Short mmCIF file of C-alpha atoms in Angstrom, two decimals:
data_model
loop_
_atom_site.label_atom_id
_atom_site.label_comp_id
_atom_site.label_asym_id
_atom_site.label_seq_id
_atom_site.Cartn_x
_atom_site.Cartn_y
_atom_site.Cartn_z
CA MET A 1 100.67 86.20 29.96
CA THR A 2 99.81 83.31 32.26
CA LYS A 3 102.80 82.01 34.15
CA LYS A 4 103.76 78.37 33.96
CA ASP A 5 103.59 76.31 37.11
CA TYR A 6 106.98 76.56 38.87
CA TYR A 7 107.10 72.82 39.54
CA GLU A 8 106.35 72.12 35.90
CA GLU A 9 108.98 74.70 34.90
CA LEU A 10 111.70 72.74 36.71
CA GLY A 11 110.23 69.34 35.91
CA VAL A 12 109.75 68.21 39.53
CA GLU A 13 106.80 66.97 41.58
CA LYS A 14 105.09 69.27 44.07
CA GLY A 15 106.48 67.29 46.99
CA ALA A 16 110.07 67.40 45.65
CA THR A 17 112.83 67.84 48.22
CA LYS A 18 115.18 70.80 48.16
CA GLN A 19 117.92 68.54 46.79
CA GLU A 20 115.64 67.40 43.95
CA VAL A 21 114.83 71.04 43.15
CA LYS A 22 118.54 71.91 43.10
CA LYS A 23 119.35 68.93 40.89
CA ALA A 24 116.64 69.88 38.40
CA PHE A 25 117.82 73.49 38.31
CA ARG A 26 121.44 72.42 37.73
CA ARG A 27 120.41 70.25 34.80
CA LEU A 28 118.31 72.97 33.16
CA ALA A 29 120.86 75.73 33.89
CA LYS A 30 123.50 73.77 31.99
CA LYS A 31 121.08 73.11 29.15
CA TYR A 32 120.15 76.78 28.70
CA HIS A 33 123.63 78.28 29.18
CA PRO A 34 124.03 80.71 26.23
CA ASP A 35 127.33 79.08 25.17
CA ILE A 36 125.79 75.60 25.14
CA TYR A 37 122.18 76.04 24.03
CA ASP A 38 121.71 75.00 20.40
CA GLY A 39 119.26 77.67 19.37
CA ASP A 40 118.32 81.34 19.63
CA PRO A 41 120.40 83.08 22.38
CA LYS A 42 117.39 85.24 23.28
CA GLU A 43 115.35 82.09 23.80
CA ALA A 44 118.12 80.72 26.02
CA GLU A 45 118.20 83.90 28.10
CA GLU A 46 114.43 83.95 28.48
CA LYS A 47 114.29 80.29 29.45
CA PHE A 48 117.19 80.69 31.89
CA LYS A 49 115.36 83.55 33.55
CA GLU A 50 112.15 81.52 33.82
CA ILE A 51 113.83 78.55 35.52
CA SER A 52 115.76 80.92 37.79
CA GLU A 53 112.51 82.53 38.92
CA ALA A 54 111.04 79.10 39.63
CA TYR A 55 114.19 78.11 41.51
CA GLU A 56 114.21 81.33 43.55
CA VAL A 57 110.74 80.44 44.83
CA LEU A 58 110.94 76.67 45.25
CA VAL A 59 114.34 76.53 46.97
CA ASP A 60 113.28 79.16 49.52
CA GLU A 61 111.11 77.58 52.25
CA ASP A 62 109.12 80.75 52.99
CA LYS A 63 108.44 81.64 49.34
CA ARG A 64 107.59 78.05 48.52
CA ALA A 65 105.10 77.78 51.37
CA LYS A 66 103.34 80.93 50.20
CA TYR A 67 103.34 79.73 46.59
CA ASP A 68 101.94 76.33 47.54
CA ALA A 69 99.18 77.96 49.54
CA TYR A 70 98.17 80.88 47.34
CA GLY A 71 99.89 80.54 43.96
CA HIS A 72 101.78 83.15 41.95
CA GLU A 73 99.99 86.10 43.56
CA ALA A 74 101.60 85.31 46.91
CA VAL A 75 105.17 85.65 45.64
CA ASP A 76 104.87 88.15 42.79
CA GLY A 77 104.84 90.97 45.29
CA THR A 78 108.34 90.06 46.46
CA PHE A 79 109.60 90.71 42.93
CA GLY A 80 108.15 94.20 42.55
CA SER A 81 105.63 95.59 40.06
CA GLY A 82 107.78 94.67 37.07
CA GLY A 83 107.91 91.00 37.98
CA PHE A 84 111.02 88.89 38.52
CA GLN A 85 114.31 90.67 37.70
CA TRP A 86 117.88 89.42 38.02
CA SER A 87 118.30 91.75 40.98
CA ASP A 88 115.72 89.57 42.76
CA PHE A 89 117.85 86.43 42.38
CA THR A 90 119.59 85.59 45.65
CA HIS A 91 121.29 82.29 44.82
CA TYR A 92 124.40 83.45 42.97
CA ASP A 93 126.52 80.83 44.70
CA ASP A 94 124.41 78.03 43.27
CA ILE A 95 125.07 79.22 39.72
CA GLN A 96 128.76 79.70 40.54
CA ASP A 97 128.88 76.10 41.76
CA ILE A 98 127.45 74.92 38.45
CA PHE A 99 129.70 76.91 36.12
CA GLY A 100 132.54 78.05 38.36
CA ASN A 101 134.89 75.18 37.42
CA PHE A 102 135.04 76.36 33.85
CA PHE A 103 135.63 79.82 32.51
CA GLN A 104 132.25 80.19 30.82
CA GLY A 105 130.60 80.44 34.25
CA ASP A 106 131.34 84.15 34.55
CA ASP A 107 129.47 84.73 31.28
CA ILE A 108 126.26 83.99 33.17
CA PHE A 109 126.89 86.75 35.70
CA GLN A 110 128.00 89.31 33.12
CA ALA A 111 125.12 88.51 30.77
CA PHE A 112 122.34 88.39 33.35
CA PHE A 113 123.47 90.24 36.49
CA GLY A 114 125.21 93.13 34.74
CA PRO A 115 128.57 93.88 33.07
CA GLY A 116 131.67 93.90 35.22
CA MET A 117 130.21 91.43 37.73
CA ARG A 118 130.92 87.80 38.55
CA GLY A 119 129.65 85.30 41.08
CA GLY A 120 130.93 85.48 44.62
CA ARG A 121 130.50 83.89 48.01
CA GLY A 122 128.16 85.56 50.43
CA GLY A 123 125.12 85.73 48.15
CA ARG A 124 126.13 88.80 46.13
CA PRO A 125 128.12 89.25 42.92
CA ARG A 126 131.60 90.74 43.17
CA ARG A 127 133.80 92.81 40.86
CA ALA A 128 134.94 90.76 37.90
CA ARG A 129 138.45 89.86 36.93
CA GLY A 130 139.32 89.58 33.26
CA ALA A 131 137.46 87.14 31.06
CA ASP A 132 138.75 83.61 30.64
CA MET A 133 139.56 82.41 27.15
CA ARG A 134 139.51 79.06 25.34
CA TYR A 135 141.79 77.63 22.68
CA ASP A 136 141.23 74.26 20.97
CA LEU A 137 144.48 72.43 20.18
CA GLU A 138 144.61 69.41 17.87
CA LEU A 139 147.39 66.81 18.30
CA THR A 140 148.33 63.55 16.62
CA LEU A 141 148.58 60.44 18.77
CA GLU A 142 152.36 60.51 18.34
CA GLU A 143 152.48 64.10 19.60
CA ALA A 144 150.34 63.13 22.58
CA PHE A 145 152.75 60.25 23.26
CA GLU A 146 155.91 62.33 23.06
CA GLY A 147 154.63 65.64 24.43
CA LYS A 148 155.74 68.88 22.83
CA LYS A 149 156.04 72.61 23.16
CA VAL A 150 153.57 74.60 21.11
CA GLU A 151 152.98 78.30 20.58
CA VAL A 152 149.33 79.17 21.07
CA PRO A 153 148.10 82.38 19.37
CA VAL A 154 145.86 84.41 21.67
CA ASP A 155 143.73 87.41 20.71
CA ARG A 156 143.17 89.02 24.08
CA GLN A 157 142.45 92.29 25.81
CA VAL A 158 145.49 93.87 27.51
CA GLU A 159 145.83 96.93 29.69
CA CYS A 160 145.53 100.14 27.67
CA PRO A 161 149.05 101.63 27.36
CA ALA A 162 147.66 105.17 27.16
CA CYS A 163 145.66 105.27 30.39
CA LYS A 164 147.28 102.28 32.16
CA GLY A 165 143.84 100.80 32.71
CA ARG A 166 142.46 103.92 34.43
CA ARG A 167 140.03 104.42 31.51
CA THR A 168 140.29 108.22 31.57
CA GLU A 169 142.48 110.81 29.94
CA ALA A 170 145.46 112.13 31.94
CA GLY A 171 144.38 114.65 34.58
CA SER A 172 140.83 113.39 34.48
CA GLY A 173 139.13 110.90 36.73
CA VAL A 174 135.81 109.54 37.81
CA ARG A 175 132.93 111.00 39.74
CA THR A 176 130.06 109.58 41.69
CA CYS A 177 127.21 108.49 39.47
CA PRO A 178 124.48 111.15 39.71
CA THR A 179 121.74 108.62 39.03
CA CYS A 180 122.41 106.13 41.82
CA GLY A 181 124.56 108.28 44.10
CA GLY A 182 127.40 105.76 43.96
CA HIS A 183 125.34 102.76 45.10
CA GLY A 184 125.31 101.01 41.73
CA GLN A 185 121.62 100.33 42.15
CA VAL A 186 118.43 102.29 41.82
CA ARG A 187 115.14 101.75 43.63
CA HIS A 188 111.67 102.04 42.18
CA ALA A 189 108.81 102.30 44.63
CA SER A 190 105.13 101.83 43.81
CA GLN A 191 102.12 102.25 46.08
CA THR A 192 99.16 99.89 45.97
CA GLY A 193 96.58 100.68 48.58
CA PHE A 194 98.35 100.51 51.94
CA SER A 195 101.25 98.46 50.52
CA THR A 196 104.51 99.83 49.15
CA PHE A 197 106.49 97.71 46.74
CA ILE A 198 110.20 98.46 46.17
CA ARG A 199 112.09 97.10 43.19
CA ILE A 200 115.90 97.33 43.12
CA GLU A 201 117.80 97.10 39.83
CA THR A 202 121.26 97.83 38.43
CA CYS A 203 121.83 101.50 37.69
CA PRO A 204 121.42 102.01 33.92
CA LYS A 205 123.91 104.91 33.79
CA CYS A 206 126.96 103.46 35.57
CA ARG A 207 125.96 99.80 35.06
CA GLY A 208 126.41 99.02 38.70
CA GLU A 209 129.85 100.58 39.16
CA GLY A 210 128.65 103.58 41.12
CA GLN A 211 130.99 105.89 39.16
CA VAL A 212 131.07 107.52 35.75
CA LEU A 213 134.06 108.71 33.73
CA GLU A 214 134.69 112.46 33.40
CA ASP A 215 136.81 112.21 30.23
CA PRO A 216 137.08 108.67 28.81
CA CYS A 217 140.45 107.61 27.35
CA LYS A 218 140.45 108.19 23.60
CA LYS A 219 142.54 105.14 22.81
CA CYS A 220 140.47 102.54 24.64
CA HIS A 221 137.19 104.56 24.72
CA GLY A 222 136.95 104.19 28.46
CA ARG A 223 137.27 100.41 28.55
CA GLY A 224 140.73 100.38 30.08
CA THR A 225 141.86 97.61 27.74
CA VAL A 226 142.81 97.28 24.07
CA PRO A 227 142.99 94.19 21.82
CA LYS A 228 146.35 92.53 21.19
CA THR A 229 147.48 89.31 19.52
CA SER A 230 150.25 87.46 21.33
CA THR A 231 151.60 83.92 21.63
CA VAL A 232 151.77 81.72 24.69
CA LEU A 233 154.40 78.97 24.85
CA LEU A 234 152.63 75.89 26.16
CA THR A 235 154.26 72.64 27.29
CA ILE A 236 152.16 69.60 26.39
CA PRO A 237 153.00 66.76 28.81
CA GLU A 238 153.69 63.23 27.60
CA GLY A 239 150.64 60.98 27.54
CA ILE A 240 148.01 63.71 27.44
CA ASP A 241 144.55 62.39 26.64
CA ASN A 242 141.78 63.63 24.40
CA GLY A 243 139.56 66.25 26.05
CA THR A 244 142.13 67.34 28.65
CA ASN A 245 141.88 71.01 29.75
CA LEU A 246 145.14 72.82 30.38
CA ARG A 247 144.86 76.03 32.39
CA VAL A 248 147.36 78.85 31.86
CA THR A 249 146.87 81.33 34.70
CA GLY A 250 146.70 85.03 33.83
CA GLU A 251 146.76 84.61 30.05
CA GLY A 252 143.14 85.57 29.49
CA ASP A 253 141.79 89.11 29.12
CA ALA A 254 143.14 91.84 31.38
CA GLY A 255 140.83 92.69 34.25
CA PRO A 256 138.96 96.01 34.47
CA MET A 257 140.65 98.82 36.40
CA GLY A 258 143.72 96.80 37.31
CA THR A 259 141.96 93.69 38.61
CA GLU A 260 143.51 90.31 37.89
CA SER A 261 143.56 88.89 34.38
CA GLY A 262 141.50 85.89 33.37
CA ASP A 263 142.96 82.51 32.49
CA LEU A 264 143.55 80.71 29.20
CA TYR A 265 142.07 77.22 28.92
CA VAL A 266 143.58 75.00 26.23
CA VAL A 267 141.32 72.07 25.30
CA VAL A 268 143.28 69.19 23.76
CA HIS A 269 141.82 67.14 20.90
CA VAL A 270 143.80 64.01 19.92
CA LYS A 271 143.08 62.91 16.36
CA ASP A 272 142.07 59.36 15.52
CA HIS A 273 144.98 57.18 14.39
CA ASP A 274 145.07 54.99 11.27
CA LEU A 275 146.49 51.98 13.17
CA PHE A 276 146.00 52.39 16.90
CA GLU A 277 142.94 52.78 19.07
CA ARG A 278 143.43 54.25 22.53
CA GLU A 279 141.68 53.42 25.77
CA GLY A 280 143.23 55.26 28.68
CA LEU A 281 146.91 54.35 28.76
CA ASP A 282 146.49 51.23 26.58
CA LEU A 283 146.74 50.98 22.81
CA PHE A 284 145.04 48.41 20.56
CA LEU A 285 146.26 47.16 17.19
CA ARG A 286 145.14 44.55 14.64
CA LYS A 287 147.82 42.51 12.91
CA ALA A 288 147.34 40.14 9.99
CA ILE A 289 149.51 36.99 9.90
CA SER A 290 149.72 34.17 7.39
CA PHE A 291 148.16 30.74 7.90
CA PRO A 292 151.57 29.00 8.02
CA THR A 293 152.77 31.41 10.71
CA ALA A 294 149.62 30.83 12.76
CA ALA A 295 149.87 27.05 12.37
CA LEU A 296 153.63 26.58 12.78
CA GLY A 297 154.41 29.54 15.03
CA GLY A 298 157.12 32.12 14.52
CA GLU A 299 157.67 35.82 14.87
CA THR A 300 156.12 38.81 13.20
CA GLU A 301 156.98 42.49 13.32
CA VAL A 302 154.30 44.83 14.69
CA LYS A 303 154.13 48.60 14.77
CA THR A 304 154.32 50.38 18.08
CA ILE A 305 153.67 54.03 18.89
CA GLU A 306 157.44 54.61 19.01
CA GLY A 307 158.66 52.27 16.28
CA SER A 308 158.29 48.49 16.01
CA ALA A 309 158.69 45.29 18.02
CA MET A 310 158.82 41.54 17.37
CA LEU A 311 155.79 39.54 18.46
CA LYS A 312 156.19 35.81 19.13
CA ILE A 313 153.41 33.70 17.61
CA PRO A 314 152.89 30.32 19.33
CA THR A 315 152.11 27.18 17.32
CA GLY A 316 148.42 26.82 16.54
CA THR A 317 147.45 30.46 17.12
CA GLN A 318 143.81 31.07 16.28
CA ALA A 319 142.25 34.09 14.58
CA GLY A 320 141.18 36.70 17.13
CA THR A 321 143.88 35.82 19.67
CA VAL A 322 145.03 38.90 21.60
CA PHE A 323 148.65 39.34 22.70
CA LYS A 324 149.89 41.92 25.18
CA LEU A 325 153.14 43.82 24.78
CA ARG A 326 153.75 45.14 28.26
CA GLY A 327 154.84 48.78 28.56
CA LYS A 328 154.28 49.59 24.88
CA GLY A 329 151.27 51.85 25.42
CA MET A 330 150.96 55.53 26.35
CA PRO A 331 153.00 57.09 29.15
CA HIS A 332 151.27 58.00 32.40
CA LEU A 333 150.52 61.71 32.52
CA GLY A 334 152.31 61.96 35.84
CA GLY A 335 155.43 60.33 34.41
CA HIS A 336 155.13 57.00 36.27
CA GLY A 337 154.90 53.92 34.06
CA ARG A 338 153.21 53.20 30.75
CA GLY A 339 150.22 51.36 29.47
CA ASP A 340 150.31 48.22 27.31
CA LEU A 341 149.89 47.46 23.61
CA TYR A 342 147.29 44.80 22.80
CA VAL A 343 147.65 43.07 19.42
CA LYS A 344 144.73 41.13 17.97
CA VAL A 345 145.78 38.79 15.16
CA ASP A 346 143.82 38.11 12.01
CA ILE A 347 144.60 35.15 9.73
CA MET A 348 145.22 36.18 6.15
CA VAL A 349 143.40 34.02 3.58
CA PRO A 350 144.98 34.41 0.13
CA LYS A 351 142.58 35.33 -2.68
CA ASP A 352 144.67 34.65 -5.79
CA LEU A 353 146.48 31.32 -5.72
CA THR A 354 148.71 29.74 -8.37
CA ALA A 355 148.01 26.24 -9.62
CA LYS A 356 150.98 24.93 -7.64
CA GLN A 357 149.71 26.58 -4.43
CA LYS A 358 146.27 25.06 -4.91
CA GLU A 359 147.80 21.63 -5.45
CA LEU A 360 149.86 21.91 -2.28
CA LEU A 361 146.87 23.09 -0.24
CA ARG A 362 144.73 20.20 -1.51
CA GLU A 363 147.51 17.82 -0.56
CA LEU A 364 147.59 19.41 2.89
CA GLU A 365 143.83 19.18 3.10
CA GLY A 366 144.02 15.45 2.87
CA THR A 367 146.17 15.14 5.95
CA PHE A 368 143.72 16.30 8.60
CA ASP A 369 140.06 16.95 9.21
CA GLY A 370 138.41 20.31 9.70
CA SER A 371 139.58 20.56 13.31
CA GLY A 372 143.24 19.88 12.50
CA SER A 373 143.31 16.47 14.26
CA ASN A 374 144.66 13.20 12.83
CA ALA A 375 141.26 11.48 12.51
CA PRO A 376 140.85 8.48 10.12
CA LYS A 377 140.56 9.54 6.48
CA GLU A 378 136.94 8.41 6.09
CA LYS A 379 135.91 10.87 8.89
CA ARG A 380 137.91 13.82 7.54
CA LYS A 381 136.16 16.89 6.17
CA GLY A 382 137.46 19.39 3.63
CA PHE A 383 139.47 22.28 5.07
CA PHE A 384 139.89 24.39 1.94
CA GLN A 385 137.21 24.48 -0.75
CA PHE A 386 138.00 25.76 -4.29
#
């Protein structure tokens, strides 16, 4: 199969800078992450591998120079006879930088670079800790205002009580992998003329661990962990906003062979409210008032997130006027101050009037023109039309 042009693969021009290449790779890597891509996971994996191969070449000055001069043939040899493999990828840190701030980042390393591995500094993957987990929590606006304690159910992997995470039966242990000799990798050499090509890949027997189990634990089948459902008591702070991620350290899956556990990430979703709209710390509310109240002024009761308050309406208030109730919004997440409540008034126009009400309104109509001024009668215009 003919390979696609690496520049075209990443969507950059041939003269693109290294920063432009990195930016393009970051964008595509996020797009084709298996947990994000809206399509066939196999297609996502294949596409991710293709853009990673292109990135491996274009971000490396030496490989890129050879590719620009001689095409694919100049760099294919660096990948071995089987073509580009994940063991050929040398920019683990770049992927870690893209996904490392959220738990799903380690999925990339475990899915592509081999089980039990995660990204690490220094250009090579390191031994994984336990997997991170996600829980989506839905709150009402009132609950987000007040804060609360909530029990979060978590289905997680915990240390196997039978083998204590050792993965083997009592009295048994592990031995050096006979396939890779404990290196976790195997080499395949091929000779072409006077050239020798060496391809290095993860050992298929020990999956990169360098050791194999003599007698796997019967309870956990050699995994070292077993599933368990537990609850985590979580404190939701006052004023939490929609989309906030709360991290609970160590409440994810137990790590392999006694390594640290992953974390639990709780993603907060605040439901839409029937009355209030939220924008940061501020709340917005519409309030209908009568025409007499708008014209003569007065007070009207308005709902607040914590109860109610009286709003003073000045004489001659117009429809669409916005009033601010200071300190009646959401509390600051850090506990310092509160936002404001903005009330936009609408003027209620009655639909069903009695004969007496119509008579009174017509009498009122005759006292001023359409602007409400005291203009001479011959210049007045109708205010209410029936």
